Amino acid sequence: MVEVHVPKSSRSLPTKIVSTGFCTDSDKLFILGITIRSCRNMPDKNSRLRQAQEEAEEVKVIMMDNMEKTEERKAKLQDLDKRAEELKFKSKSFHKTSMKVKEQKKCDNIKAKWKLIAVVAASAIIVILVATFMLVNRSSPENTHDIGSIPMNEGGITPTTIGPGK
């Protein structure tokens, strides 16, 4: 430790200053009006201890801050893990639902195809029956004269014809 003479006007200043450097008895330094009269050749053990304690306190503060940040990260990771599990469950449910919908649409598609085939087949049968009926009616000799037709007069004039007649 270094002894310091303090002037009467500055009694609130410390009376001793801790030195971390080496100096001789003959060295004189002036700091803020304080005259340092002597220094020892060896650094003070208390100053080293105090410096180590201050550094340890700084490290302790940093480590506590790191621990708090680690806990916050842990909480965030747990929250993310919980969300991931929920999404996994929802995705499984969605997959099951989508498979059911796919099967339902597949069945509906097959039903629609069969309905279309039935309509086309019925239409084809109706067209074939009508065509067959018309061919059978034209080719038979009994139906050459229509039952409801008006008989023709001599000369090819029918009673409904308008114009000069005989």
mmCIF file of C-alpha atoms in Angstrom:
data_model
loop_
_atom_site.group_PDB
_atom_site.id
_atom_site.type_symbol
_atom_site.label_atom_id
_atom_site.label_comp_id
_atom_site.label_asym_id
_atom_site.label_seq_id
_atom_site.Cartn_x
_atom_site.Cartn_y
_atom_site.Cartn_z
ATOM 1 C CA MET A 1 0.000 0.000 0.000
ATOM 2 C CA VAL A 2 0.964 3.541 -0.634
ATOM 3 C CA GLU A 3 0.669 6.193 2.004
ATOM 4 C CA VAL A 4 -0.917 9.418 0.920
ATOM 5 C CA HIS A 5 -0.847 12.821 2.579
ATOM 6 C CA VAL A 6 -4.213 14.435 2.208
ATOM 7 C CA PRO A 7 -4.473 18.229 2.397
ATOM 8 C CA LYS A 8 -6.917 19.634 4.949
ATOM 9 C CA SER A 9 -9.176 20.965 2.189
ATOM 10 C CA SER A 10 -9.835 17.485 0.782
ATOM 11 C CA ARG A 11 -10.601 15.342 3.839
ATOM 12 C CA SER A 12 -13.287 13.430 1.947
ATOM 13 C CA LEU A 13 -10.640 11.771 -0.249
ATOM 14 C CA PRO A 14 -9.238 8.379 0.752
ATOM 15 C CA THR A 15 -6.096 8.420 2.830
ATOM 16 C CA LYS A 16 -4.581 5.321 1.206
ATOM 17 C CA ILE A 17 -4.333 4.322 -2.469
ATOM 18 C CA VAL A 18 -3.835 0.766 -3.648
ATOM 19 C CA SER A 19 -1.010 0.425 -6.106
ATOM 20 C CA THR A 20 -0.708 -2.384 -8.619
ATOM 21 C CA GLY A 21 2.587 -1.217 -10.064
ATOM 22 C CA PHE A 22 6.158 -1.029 -8.777
ATOM 23 C CA CYS A 23 7.694 2.204 -7.591
ATOM 24 C CA THR A 24 10.527 3.356 -5.337
ATOM 25 C CA ASP A 25 10.483 5.420 -2.195
ATOM 26 C CA SER A 26 11.935 8.390 -4.000
ATOM 27 C CA ASP A 27 9.139 8.540 -6.569
ATOM 28 C CA LYS A 28 6.699 11.351 -6.150
ATOM 29 C CA LEU A 29 3.414 11.479 -8.057
ATOM 30 C CA PHE A 30 0.758 14.134 -7.936
ATOM 31 C CA ILE A 31 -2.810 12.957 -8.479
ATOM 32 C CA LEU A 32 -5.629 15.419 -7.831
ATOM 33 C CA GLY A 33 -3.560 17.366 -5.374
ATOM 34 C CA ILE A 34 -2.511 14.276 -3.416
ATOM 35 C CA THR A 35 1.184 13.613 -2.948
ATOM 36 C CA ILE A 36 2.208 10.024 -2.908
ATOM 37 C CA ARG A 37 5.340 9.708 -0.806
ATOM 38 C CA SER A 38 6.276 6.098 -0.967
ATOM 39 C CA CYS A 39 5.499 2.852 -2.742
ATOM 40 C CA ARG A 40 6.644 -0.603 -1.957
ATOM 41 C CA ASN A 41 8.570 -2.683 -4.456
ATOM 42 C CA MET A 42 6.029 -5.559 -4.260
ATOM 43 C CA PRO A 43 2.420 -5.289 -5.329
ATOM 44 C CA ASP A 44 -0.073 -5.435 -2.520
ATOM 45 C CA LYS A 45 -1.568 -8.871 -1.790
ATOM 46 C CA ASN A 46 -4.879 -7.298 -0.819
ATOM 47 C CA SER A 47 -5.117 -5.552 -4.165
ATOM 48 C CA ARG A 48 -4.549 -8.821 -6.017
ATOM 49 C CA LEU A 49 -7.128 -10.511 -3.855
ATOM 50 C CA ARG A 50 -9.563 -7.662 -4.355
ATOM 51 C CA GLN A 51 -8.930 -7.686 -8.109
ATOM 52 C CA ALA A 52 -9.478 -11.459 -8.224
ATOM 53 C CA GLN A 53 -12.685 -11.057 -6.218
ATOM 54 C CA GLU A 54 -13.919 -8.352 -8.604
ATOM 55 C CA GLU A 55 -13.110 -10.519 -11.613
ATOM 56 C CA ALA A 56 -14.841 -13.482 -9.964
ATOM 57 C CA GLU A 57 -17.874 -11.294 -9.298
ATOM 58 C CA GLU A 58 -17.921 -10.194 -12.955
ATOM 59 C CA VAL A 59 -17.668 -13.820 -14.074
ATOM 60 C CA LYS A 60 -20.448 -14.724 -11.620
ATOM 61 C CA VAL A 61 -22.700 -12.010 -13.078
ATOM 62 C CA ILE A 62 -21.947 -13.179 -16.613
ATOM 63 C CA MET A 63 -22.588 -16.806 -15.692
ATOM 64 C CA MET A 64 -25.890 -15.923 -13.994
ATOM 65 C CA ASP A 65 -26.915 -14.006 -17.112
ATOM 66 C CA ASN A 66 -25.947 -17.002 -19.240
ATOM 67 C CA MET A 67 -27.970 -19.313 -16.979
ATOM 68 C CA GLU A 68 -31.027 -17.056 -17.329
ATOM 69 C CA LYS A 69 -30.634 -17.017 -21.098
ATOM 70 C CA THR A 70 -30.243 -20.806 -21.085
ATOM 71 C CA GLU A 71 -33.465 -21.183 -19.110
ATOM 72 C CA GLU A 72 -35.278 -18.880 -21.531
ATOM 73 C CA ARG A 73 -33.995 -20.907 -24.483
ATOM 74 C CA LYS A 74 -35.037 -24.110 -22.744
ATOM 75 C CA ALA A 75 -38.559 -22.745 -22.250
ATOM 76 C CA LYS A 76 -38.704 -21.670 -25.900
ATOM 77 C CA LEU A 77 -37.477 -25.078 -27.061
ATOM 78 C CA GLN A 78 -40.093 -26.820 -24.914
ATOM 79 C CA ASP A 79 -42.761 -24.577 -26.427
ATOM 80 C CA LEU A 80 -41.520 -25.396 -29.932
ATOM 81 C CA ASP A 81 -41.458 -29.098 -29.082
ATOM 82 C CA LYS A 82 -45.052 -28.884 -27.833
ATOM 83 C CA ARG A 83 -46.117 -27.097 -31.022
ATOM 84 C CA ALA A 84 -44.347 -29.722 -33.131
ATOM 85 C CA GLU A 85 -46.230 -32.510 -31.337
ATOM 86 C CA GLU A 86 -49.543 -30.711 -31.914
ATOM 87 C CA LEU A 87 -48.740 -30.263 -35.597
ATOM 88 C CA LYS A 88 -47.772 -33.915 -35.861
ATOM 89 C CA PHE A 89 -51.111 -34.963 -34.339
ATOM 90 C CA LYS A 90 -53.039 -32.587 -36.594
ATOM 91 C CA SER A 91 -51.168 -33.818 -39.666
ATOM 92 C CA LYS A 92 -52.065 -37.427 -38.842
ATOM 93 C CA SER A 93 -55.704 -36.443 -38.423
ATOM 94 C CA PHE A 94 -55.612 -34.509 -41.697
ATOM 95 C CA HIS A 95 -54.048 -37.495 -43.476
ATOM 96 C CA LYS A 96 -56.795 -39.833 -42.209
ATOM 97 C CA THR A 97 -59.517 -37.390 -43.241
ATOM 98 C CA SER A 98 -57.982 -36.840 -46.665
ATOM 99 C CA MET A 99 -57.765 -40.598 -47.250
ATOM 100 C CA LYS A 100 -61.472 -40.965 -46.366
ATOM 101 C CA VAL A 101 -62.372 -38.124 -48.717
ATOM 102 C CA LYS A 102 -60.225 -39.691 -51.442
ATOM 103 C CA GLU A 103 -62.021 -43.035 -51.089
ATOM 104 C CA GLN A 104 -65.421 -41.300 -51.063
ATOM 105 C CA LYS A 105 -64.587 -39.351 -54.235
ATOM 106 C CA LYS A 106 -63.316 -42.517 -55.863
ATOM 107 C CA CYS A 107 -66.637 -44.278 -55.102
ATOM 108 C CA ASP A 108 -68.599 -41.246 -56.331
ATOM 109 C CA ASN A 109 -66.552 -41.232 -59.535
ATOM 110 C CA ILE A 110 -67.232 -44.919 -60.144
ATOM 111 C CA LYS A 111 -70.975 -44.386 -59.517
ATOM 112 C CA ALA A 112 -71.014 -41.453 -61.944
ATOM 113 C CA LYS A 113 -69.292 -43.565 -64.612
ATOM 114 C CA TRP A 114 -71.839 -46.372 -64.209
ATOM 115 C CA LYS A 115 -74.696 -43.864 -64.392
ATOM 116 C CA LEU A 116 -73.222 -42.412 -67.585
ATOM 117 C CA ILE A 117 -72.816 -45.892 -69.066
ATOM 118 C CA ALA A 118 -76.453 -46.699 -68.146
ATOM 119 C CA VAL A 119 -77.751 -43.493 -69.758
ATOM 120 C CA VAL A 120 -75.719 -44.074 -72.931
ATOM 121 C CA ALA A 121 -76.829 -47.729 -73.088
ATOM 122 C CA ALA A 122 -80.512 -46.767 -72.559
ATOM 123 C CA SER A 123 -80.235 -44.076 -75.235
ATOM 124 C CA ALA A 124 -78.638 -46.550 -77.631
ATOM 125 C CA ILE A 125 -81.362 -49.119 -76.953
ATOM 126 C CA ILE A 126 -84.091 -46.515 -77.537
ATOM 127 C CA VAL A 127 -82.457 -45.399 -80.815
ATOM 128 C CA ILE A 128 -82.136 -49.029 -81.963
ATOM 129 C CA LEU A 129 -85.774 -49.779 -81.071
ATOM 130 C CA VAL A 130 -87.078 -46.672 -82.873
ATOM 131 C CA ALA A 131 -84.966 -47.441 -85.945
ATOM 132 C CA THR A 132 -86.126 -51.046 -85.965
ATOM 133 C CA PHE A 133 -89.779 -50.024 -85.595
ATOM 134 C CA MET A 134 -89.516 -47.560 -88.469
ATOM 135 C CA LEU A 135 -87.830 -50.077 -90.745
ATOM 136 C CA VAL A 136 -90.431 -52.727 -89.947
ATOM 137 C CA ASN A 137 -93.326 -50.313 -90.606
ATOM 138 C CA ARG A 138 -92.003 -49.131 -94.005
ATOM 139 C CA SER A 139 -91.192 -52.509 -95.354
ATOM 140 C CA SER A 140 -94.589 -54.146 -94.609
ATOM 141 C CA PRO A 141 -97.146 -54.084 -97.590
ATOM 142 C CA GLU A 142 -100.162 -53.541 -95.363
ATOM 143 C CA ASN A 143 -99.079 -50.088 -94.340
ATOM 144 C CA THR A 144 -98.610 -48.589 -97.808
ATOM 145 C CA HIS A 145 -101.778 -46.515 -97.379
ATOM 146 C CA ASP A 146 -102.226 -44.605 -94.263
ATOM 147 C CA ILE A 147 -105.453 -45.178 -92.385
ATOM 148 C CA GLY A 148 -106.103 -41.530 -91.703
ATOM 149 C CA SER A 149 -105.234 -40.188 -95.162
ATOM 150 C CA ILE A 150 -107.684 -38.463 -97.439
ATOM 151 C CA PRO A 151 -108.655 -40.460 -100.620
ATOM 152 C CA MET A 152 -107.571 -39.037 -103.916
ATOM 153 C CA ASN A 153 -110.083 -37.986 -106.639
ATOM 154 C CA GLU A 154 -109.649 -38.488 -110.317
ATOM 155 C CA GLY A 155 -107.000 -36.323 -111.769
ATOM 156 C CA GLY A 156 -105.026 -36.167 -108.536
ATOM 157 C CA ILE A 157 -106.904 -33.300 -107.011
ATOM 158 C CA THR A 158 -107.848 -33.583 -103.422
ATOM 159 C CA PRO A 159 -110.878 -31.900 -101.909
ATOM 160 C CA THR A 160 -108.680 -29.577 -99.904
ATOM 161 C CA THR A 161 -106.865 -28.213 -102.950
ATOM 162 C CA ILE A 162 -107.644 -24.638 -103.723
ATOM 163 C CA GLY A 163 -107.768 -23.524 -107.280
ATOM 164 C CA PRO A 164 -109.634 -24.075 -110.567
ATOM 165 C CA GLY A 165 -111.219 -27.454 -110.652
ATOM 166 C CA LYS A 166 -113.274 -29.417 -113.214
#
